[in-house]
Amino acid sequence: MGISNACEAPGSKPYWPAWLAGLALGVVLLLTFILTGHGLGATGFTTRLSAWLGDIAAPQWTLANDYLGPLVEDGAVLSSWISWQVVGVFLGALLSAWLAGRLAWRIEGAASAGRTGRLLKALAGGILAGIGARIAAGCTSGVGLSGAAVLSVAGFVFLGAFFAAGLIAARLSGGGVK
């Protein structure tokens, strides 16, 4: 199976209008608050996954680690609500892509940056976003969406800083809207 550089898969359905996608995201966020008692989040799962993998590879070190140790003390590292939420997001995205005819292996942005360049930029962006999420004690969905949904000042400050940093990074890396 080849990997395409195209942004649009041939024969795929158009994306939803932004207002409809935003409304659907709001409904999902509201249901998440009602059903789980928490807002949306994602990076908490990667922390738990790291603790779980650390517990397998180096259990004594992981247990002694101030950051990861408390997560493995009860032995149920991945049984948190956020683990199931991330699994649900993955399965929902997979189903949505399949229904829209967009399920394909492709690297978006590879046409302008090249495959290797695009993958390196994505990796660097992911690492920086992960570091930022740990410093802010949450990611765009946890601090930004969920925080703003409950009218938290931190949520609005985070969203403003996130968009400003994204625009600057896109301009500096030669990406952004063409």
XYZ file of N, CA and C in Angstrom:
534
model
N 0.844 -1.185 0.000
C 0.000 0.000 0.000
C 0.884 1.241 0.000
N 0.686 2.125 -0.989
C 1.473 3.337 -1.075
C 0.952 4.425 -0.161
N 1.806 5.396 0.111
C 1.415 6.538 0.936
C 1.283 7.741 0.038
N 0.113 8.356 0.042
C -0.170 9.490 -0.823
C 0.259 10.799 -0.169
N 0.601 11.795 -0.985
C 0.887 13.143 -0.497
C -0.344 14.033 -0.574
N -1.420 13.551 -1.160
C -2.609 14.374 -1.371
C -3.334 14.639 -0.059
N -3.897 15.844 0.063
C -4.681 16.185 1.257
C -6.075 15.600 1.169
N -6.591 15.448 -0.005
C -7.941 14.937 -0.190
C -7.872 13.576 -0.868
N -8.488 12.594 -0.241
C -8.570 11.279 -0.868
C -9.561 11.354 -2.013
N -9.245 10.738 -3.162
C -10.183 10.770 -4.295
C -11.526 10.155 -3.904
N -12.608 10.853 -4.244
C -13.943 10.347 -3.954
C -14.399 10.546 -2.520
N -13.630 11.276 -1.714
C -14.027 11.470 -0.318
C -15.126 12.517 -0.207
N -15.902 12.424 0.848
C -16.963 13.398 1.097
C -16.340 14.688 1.614
N -16.993 15.838 1.398
C -16.432 17.107 1.913
C -16.487 17.140 3.441
N -15.587 17.951 4.023
C -15.606 18.136 5.479
C -16.899 18.832 5.884
N -17.286 18.655 7.148
C -18.452 19.360 7.665
C -18.164 20.855 7.689
N -19.203 21.678 7.611
C -18.999 23.118 7.813
C -18.442 23.353 9.231
N -17.602 24.383 9.380
C -16.955 24.633 10.671
C -17.974 24.830 11.791
N -19.084 25.517 11.514
C -20.066 25.779 12.570
C -20.705 24.468 13.053
N -20.947 23.544 12.112
C -21.565 22.269 12.481
C -20.579 21.395 13.260
N -19.318 21.391 12.842
C -18.299 20.632 13.567
C -18.102 21.210 14.967
N -18.108 22.540 15.090
C -17.978 23.173 16.405
C -19.150 22.845 17.311
N -20.352 22.850 16.732
C -21.550 22.492 17.505
C -21.475 21.037 17.968
N -21.055 20.145 17.085
C -20.925 18.727 17.449
C -19.865 18.541 18.534
N -18.762 19.282 18.429
C -17.722 19.201 19.453
C -18.260 19.672 20.803
N -19.070 20.721 20.782
C -19.683 21.202 22.025
C -20.600 20.162 22.643
N -21.371 19.467 21.821
C -22.256 18.411 22.325
C -21.430 17.270 22.923
N -20.348 16.898 22.236
C -19.468 15.840 22.749
C -18.858 16.264 24.084
N -18.420 17.514 24.179
C -17.834 18.012 25.423
C -18.862 17.993 26.545
N -20.092 18.436 26.254
C -21.157 18.423 27.265
C -21.450 16.991 27.727
N -21.554 16.073 26.778
C -21.811 14.667 27.136
C -20.658 14.080 27.956
N -19.432 14.499 27.639
C -18.279 14.011 28.401
C -18.361 14.474 29.853
N -18.735 15.750 30.053
C -18.909 16.249 31.423
C -19.999 15.455 32.139
N -21.106 15.216 31.464
C -22.249 14.524 32.087
C -21.918 13.059 32.380
N -21.322 12.364 31.424
C -21.104 10.922 31.566
C -19.893 10.550 32.416
N -18.832 11.367 32.356
C -17.610 10.990 33.081
C -17.324 11.883 34.282
N -17.952 13.057 34.323
C -17.638 13.999 35.393
C -16.365 14.778 35.120
N -15.800 14.621 33.916
C -14.576 15.318 33.511
C -14.803 15.936 32.139
N -13.941 16.899 31.794
C -13.951 17.435 30.445
C -13.129 16.537 29.544
N -12.934 16.998 28.315
C -12.098 16.245 27.385
C -10.634 16.352 27.784
N -9.843 15.386 27.398
C -8.411 15.389 27.686
C -7.744 14.332 26.844
N -6.426 14.365 26.787
C -5.703 13.361 26.038
C -4.329 13.087 26.640
N -3.620 14.134 27.021
C -2.238 13.924 27.450
C -2.139 13.141 28.749
N -3.174 13.153 29.550
C -3.164 12.333 30.763
C -3.034 10.859 30.414
N -3.575 10.484 29.256
C -3.440 9.095 28.817
C -1.994 8.765 28.498
N -1.291 9.679 27.805
C 0.103 9.392 27.463
C 0.962 9.295 28.723
N 0.624 10.081 29.737
C 1.350 9.975 31.004
C 1.104 8.603 31.626
N -0.157 8.172 31.611
C -0.488 6.854 32.168
C 0.140 5.733 31.338
N 0.164 5.913 30.027
C 0.799 4.918 29.163
C 2.295 4.831 29.469
N 2.938 5.982 29.669
C 4.361 6.000 30.026
C 4.588 5.284 31.348
N 3.718 5.526 32.312
C 3.843 4.865 33.617
C 3.661 3.356 33.472
N 2.711 2.947 32.659
C 2.451 1.519 32.448
C 3.649 0.848 31.789
N 4.182 1.498 30.727
C 5.357 0.943 30.051
C 6.576 0.939 30.978
N 6.720 2.003 31.773
C 7.813 2.068 32.740
C 7.694 0.975 33.781
N 6.474 0.681 34.180
C 6.259 -0.373 35.170
C 6.639 -1.742 34.616
N 6.492 -1.915 33.322
C 6.892 -3.183 32.689
C 8.411 -3.249 32.527
N 9.006 -2.142 32.031
C 10.436 -2.147 31.707
C 11.335 -1.970 32.928
N 10.952 -1.075 33.833
C 11.799 -0.773 34.999
C 10.885 -0.482 36.190
N 10.294 -1.503 36.774
C 9.287 -1.276 37.817
C 9.802 -0.536 39.049
N 11.000 -0.835 39.507
C 11.519 -0.163 40.707
C 11.760 1.318 40.452
N 12.329 1.615 39.280
C 12.592 3.013 38.936
C 11.271 3.783 38.795
N 10.291 3.160 38.114
C 9.003 3.825 37.890
C 8.299 4.090 39.218
N 8.305 3.127 40.103
C 7.644 3.298 41.394
C 8.334 4.373 42.229
N 9.650 4.481 42.113
C 10.393 5.485 42.869
C 10.313 6.876 42.239
N 9.855 6.962 40.983
C 9.765 8.243 40.284
C 8.617 9.061 40.873
N 8.900 10.317 41.245
C 7.875 11.166 41.863
C 6.705 11.459 40.929
N 6.962 11.488 39.632
C 5.910 11.827 38.665
C 5.087 10.606 38.279
N 5.758 9.491 37.996
C 5.062 8.299 37.505
C 4.673 7.319 38.612
N 5.417 7.334 39.704
C 5.186 6.382 40.782
C 3.762 6.346 41.313
N 3.158 7.494 41.620
C 1.784 7.450 42.142
C 0.775 6.818 41.176
N 1.064 6.861 39.881
C 0.135 6.280 38.905
C 0.155 4.759 38.919
N 1.293 4.159 39.314
C 1.404 2.698 39.280
C 1.188 2.061 40.652
N 1.019 2.895 41.673
C 0.908 2.333 43.024
C -0.291 1.405 43.184
N -1.429 1.756 42.562
C -2.619 0.908 42.735
C -2.697 -0.218 41.709
N -1.780 -0.241 40.733
C -1.724 -1.326 39.769
C -2.714 -1.238 38.624
N -3.574 -0.247 38.613
C -4.572 -0.104 37.550
C -4.294 1.157 36.748
N -3.125 1.211 36.152
C -2.664 2.437 35.485
C -3.586 2.848 34.350
N -3.988 1.908 33.516
C -4.760 2.250 32.321
C -6.273 2.177 32.526
N -6.745 1.971 33.739
C -8.191 1.849 33.948
C -8.866 3.193 34.150
N -8.150 4.280 34.000
C -8.717 5.619 34.164
C -9.691 5.956 33.039
N -10.612 6.868 33.313
C -11.586 7.327 32.320
C -10.907 7.865 31.071
N -9.737 8.506 31.252
C -9.087 9.147 30.112
C -8.545 8.103 29.128
N -8.183 6.925 29.615
C -7.732 5.864 28.710
C -8.876 5.434 27.803
N -10.048 5.254 28.376
C -11.207 4.847 27.572
C -11.637 5.957 26.627
N -11.472 7.204 27.061
C -11.818 8.316 26.173
C -10.914 8.331 24.954
N -9.613 8.139 25.148
C -8.677 8.143 24.016
C -8.966 6.969 23.083
N -9.286 5.815 23.627
C -9.664 4.673 22.787
C -10.925 5.011 21.987
N -11.889 5.658 22.626
C -13.117 6.064 21.936
C -12.861 7.087 20.845
N -11.978 8.029 21.097
C -11.626 9.024 20.072
C -10.989 8.331 18.875
N -10.087 7.409 19.136
C -9.436 6.686 18.032
C -10.463 5.904 17.214
N -11.325 5.159 17.902
C -12.315 4.354 17.172
C -13.322 5.243 16.442
N -13.718 6.345 17.062
C -14.640 7.276 16.405
C -14.015 7.918 15.181
N -12.749 8.291 15.276
C -12.056 8.883 14.124
C -11.922 7.864 13.003
N -11.617 6.641 13.365
C -11.497 5.578 12.363
C -12.831 5.351 11.657
N -13.913 5.280 12.401
C -15.242 5.085 11.818
C -15.634 6.277 10.943
N -15.374 7.477 11.443
C -15.717 8.681 10.692
C -14.951 8.747 9.370
N -13.656 8.455 9.417
C -12.849 8.473 8.189
C -13.340 7.427 7.203
N -13.706 6.278 7.708
C -14.205 5.217 6.824
C -15.523 5.619 6.180
N -16.452 6.177 6.973
C -17.755 6.589 6.447
C -17.625 7.720 5.425
N -16.631 8.590 5.603
C -16.443 9.719 4.692
C -15.562 9.377 3.499
N -15.100 8.146 3.428
C -14.236 7.760 2.311
C -12.848 8.362 2.412
N -12.408 8.694 3.619
C -11.091 9.312 3.810
C -10.077 8.376 4.446
N -10.421 7.127 4.597
C -9.522 6.187 5.245
C -8.438 5.779 4.251
N -7.244 6.327 4.433
C -6.121 6.042 3.536
C -4.833 6.408 4.251
N -3.742 5.781 3.839
C -2.429 6.161 4.348
C -1.966 7.379 3.574
N -1.753 8.478 4.238
C -1.230 9.660 3.568
C -0.541 10.569 4.576
N 0.335 11.381 4.069
C 1.062 12.343 4.891
C 0.647 13.721 4.413
N -0.212 14.381 5.164
C -0.690 15.689 4.746
C 0.430 16.715 4.881
N 0.565 17.556 3.881
C 1.599 18.573 3.876
C 2.901 18.096 3.259
N 2.959 16.841 2.842
C 4.194 16.301 2.272
C 4.500 16.899 0.907
N 3.471 17.392 0.219
C 3.698 17.955 -1.109
C 4.575 19.196 -1.043
N 4.449 19.988 0.026
C 5.236 21.221 0.129
C 6.497 21.039 0.967
N 6.493 20.156 1.938
C 7.649 20.007 2.825
C 8.444 18.741 2.575
N 7.939 17.853 1.738
C 8.590 16.559 1.557
C 8.180 15.633 2.707
N 8.204 14.339 2.432
C 7.739 13.388 3.450
C 8.584 13.422 4.715
N 9.896 13.355 4.550
C 10.765 13.341 5.727
C 10.663 14.655 6.486
N 10.700 15.762 5.752
C 10.587 17.070 6.400
C 9.273 17.225 7.146
N 8.201 16.766 6.511
C 6.883 16.882 7.143
C 6.802 16.018 8.396
N 7.341 14.802 8.319
C 7.316 13.914 9.485
C 8.187 14.459 10.620
N 9.348 15.043 10.280
C 10.202 15.626 11.318
C 9.530 16.836 11.968
N 8.859 17.652 11.148
C 8.136 18.798 11.719
C 7.007 18.324 12.628
N 6.314 17.298 12.203
C 5.219 16.773 13.026
C 5.751 16.203 14.333
N 6.884 15.500 14.261
C 7.481 14.943 15.477
C 7.926 16.063 16.421
N 8.603 17.074 15.874
C 9.056 18.187 16.705
C 7.861 18.923 17.316
N 6.835 19.143 16.507
C 5.634 19.807 17.032
C 4.958 18.992 18.117
N 4.911 17.683 17.930
C 4.299 16.820 18.941
C 5.078 16.833 20.243
N 6.408 16.810 20.131
C 7.235 16.846 21.347
C 7.050 18.171 22.080
N 7.075 19.284 21.325
C 6.885 20.595 21.956
C 5.495 20.724 22.566
N 4.482 20.228 21.859
C 3.120 20.285 22.404
C 3.005 19.433 23.666
N 3.669 18.281 23.674
C 3.646 17.431 24.862
C 4.330 18.089 26.047
N 5.462 18.726 25.803
C 6.161 19.434 26.885
C 5.290 20.585 27.399
N 4.718 21.325 26.451
C 3.834 22.427 26.847
C 2.631 21.947 27.637
N 2.064 20.819 27.225
C 0.896 20.274 27.930
C 1.254 19.851 29.346
N 2.435 19.304 29.528
C 2.844 18.910 30.886
C 3.098 20.139 31.737
N 3.702 21.184 31.151
C 3.949 22.416 31.913
C 2.624 23.077 32.297
N 1.663 23.077 31.367
C 0.372 23.728 31.615
C -0.594 22.826 32.390
N -0.179 21.604 32.671
C -1.040 20.629 33.371
C -2.278 20.278 32.554
N -2.127 20.249 31.246
C -3.225 19.846 30.386
C -2.942 20.233 28.952
N -3.687 19.653 28.026
C -3.468 19.893 26.603
C -4.554 20.819 26.050
N -4.595 20.930 24.727
C -5.592 21.815 24.111
C -7.003 21.385 24.459
N -7.245 20.103 24.533
C -8.596 19.656 24.881
C -8.845 19.759 26.375
N -7.850 19.434 27.180
C -8.057 19.465 28.627
C -8.119 20.873 29.191
N -7.102 21.679 28.924
C -7.070 23.045 29.462
C -7.852 23.988 28.561
N -7.661 23.876 27.250
C -8.299 24.810 26.319
C -9.796 24.612 26.211
N -10.231 23.505 25.643
C -11.666 23.297 25.416
C -12.447 23.146 26.713
N -11.986 22.245 27.569
C -12.729 21.996 28.807
C -12.649 23.198 29.742
N -11.476 23.845 29.802
C -11.331 25.023 30.652
C -12.205 26.172 30.181
N -12.203 26.440 28.888
C -13.040 27.518 28.350
C -14.523 27.191 28.494
N -14.881 25.913 28.413
C -16.293 25.523 28.541
C -16.851 25.826 29.931
N -15.985 25.816 30.929
C -16.442 26.160 32.288
C -16.053 27.596 32.645
N -15.716 28.384 31.610
C -15.387 29.807 31.729
C -14.173 30.061 32.623
N -13.215 29.163 32.583
C -11.979 29.323 33.330
C -11.074 30.338 32.637
N -10.519 31.266 33.399
C -9.591 32.242 32.828
C -8.384 31.517 32.245
N -7.888 30.502 32.941
C -6.733 29.735 32.450
C -7.027 29.115 31.088
N -8.258 28.663 30.873
C -8.625 28.072 29.592
C -8.537 29.085 28.456
N -9.044 30.299 28.693
C -9.004 31.325 27.651
C -7.576 31.814 27.413
N -6.801 31.959 28.475
C -5.399 32.364 28.316
C -4.644 31.301 27.528
N -4.880 30.037 27.864
C -4.224 28.935 27.157
C -4.588 28.959 25.680
N -5.873 29.107 25.355
C -6.285 29.106 23.947
C -5.637 30.257 23.174
N -5.588 31.441 23.776
C -4.951 32.581 23.121
C -3.475 32.322 22.872
N -2.793 31.818 23.894
C -1.363 31.528 23.763
C -1.132 30.396 22.763
N -2.004 29.420 22.760
C -1.868 28.280 21.847
C -1.985 28.732 20.393
N -2.997 29.554 20.102
C -3.166 30.019 18.726
C -2.027 30.947 18.311
N -1.601 31.836 19.204
C -0.491 32.736 18.882
C 0.782 31.933 18.615
N 1.078 30.968 19.468
C 2.281 30.141 19.275
C 2.179 29.340 17.984
N 0.980 28.835 17.675
C 0.799 28.079 16.440
C 1.020 28.932 15.204
N 0.501 30.156 15.215
C 0.696 31.050 14.073
C 2.168 31.410 13.894
N 2.841 31.681 14.992
C 4.267 32.023 14.920
C 5.074 30.814 14.430
N 4.797 29.646 14.984
C 5.528 28.444 14.572
C 5.279 28.120 13.104
N 4.035 28.299 12.648
C 3.729 28.031 11.240
C 4.485 29.000 10.337
N 4.562 30.252 10.735
C 5.258 31.250 9.920
C 6.760 30.969 9.893
N 7.330 30.630 11.048
C 8.766 30.361 11.132
C 9.186 29.080 10.412
N 8.289 28.109 10.376
C 8.632 26.827 9.747
C 8.272 26.788 8.268
N 7.725 27.868 7.750
C 7.370 27.899 6.338
C 6.043 27.248 6.038
N 5.302 26.910 7.049
C 3.996 26.283 6.856
C 2.896 27.314 6.937
N 1.771 26.903 7.414
C 0.642 27.803 7.562
C -0.257 27.777 6.367
N -1.239 28.649 6.397
C -2.243 28.707 5.349
C -1.632 29.304 4.100
N -1.811 28.636 2.983
C -1.275 29.122 1.697
C -2.370 29.795 0.901
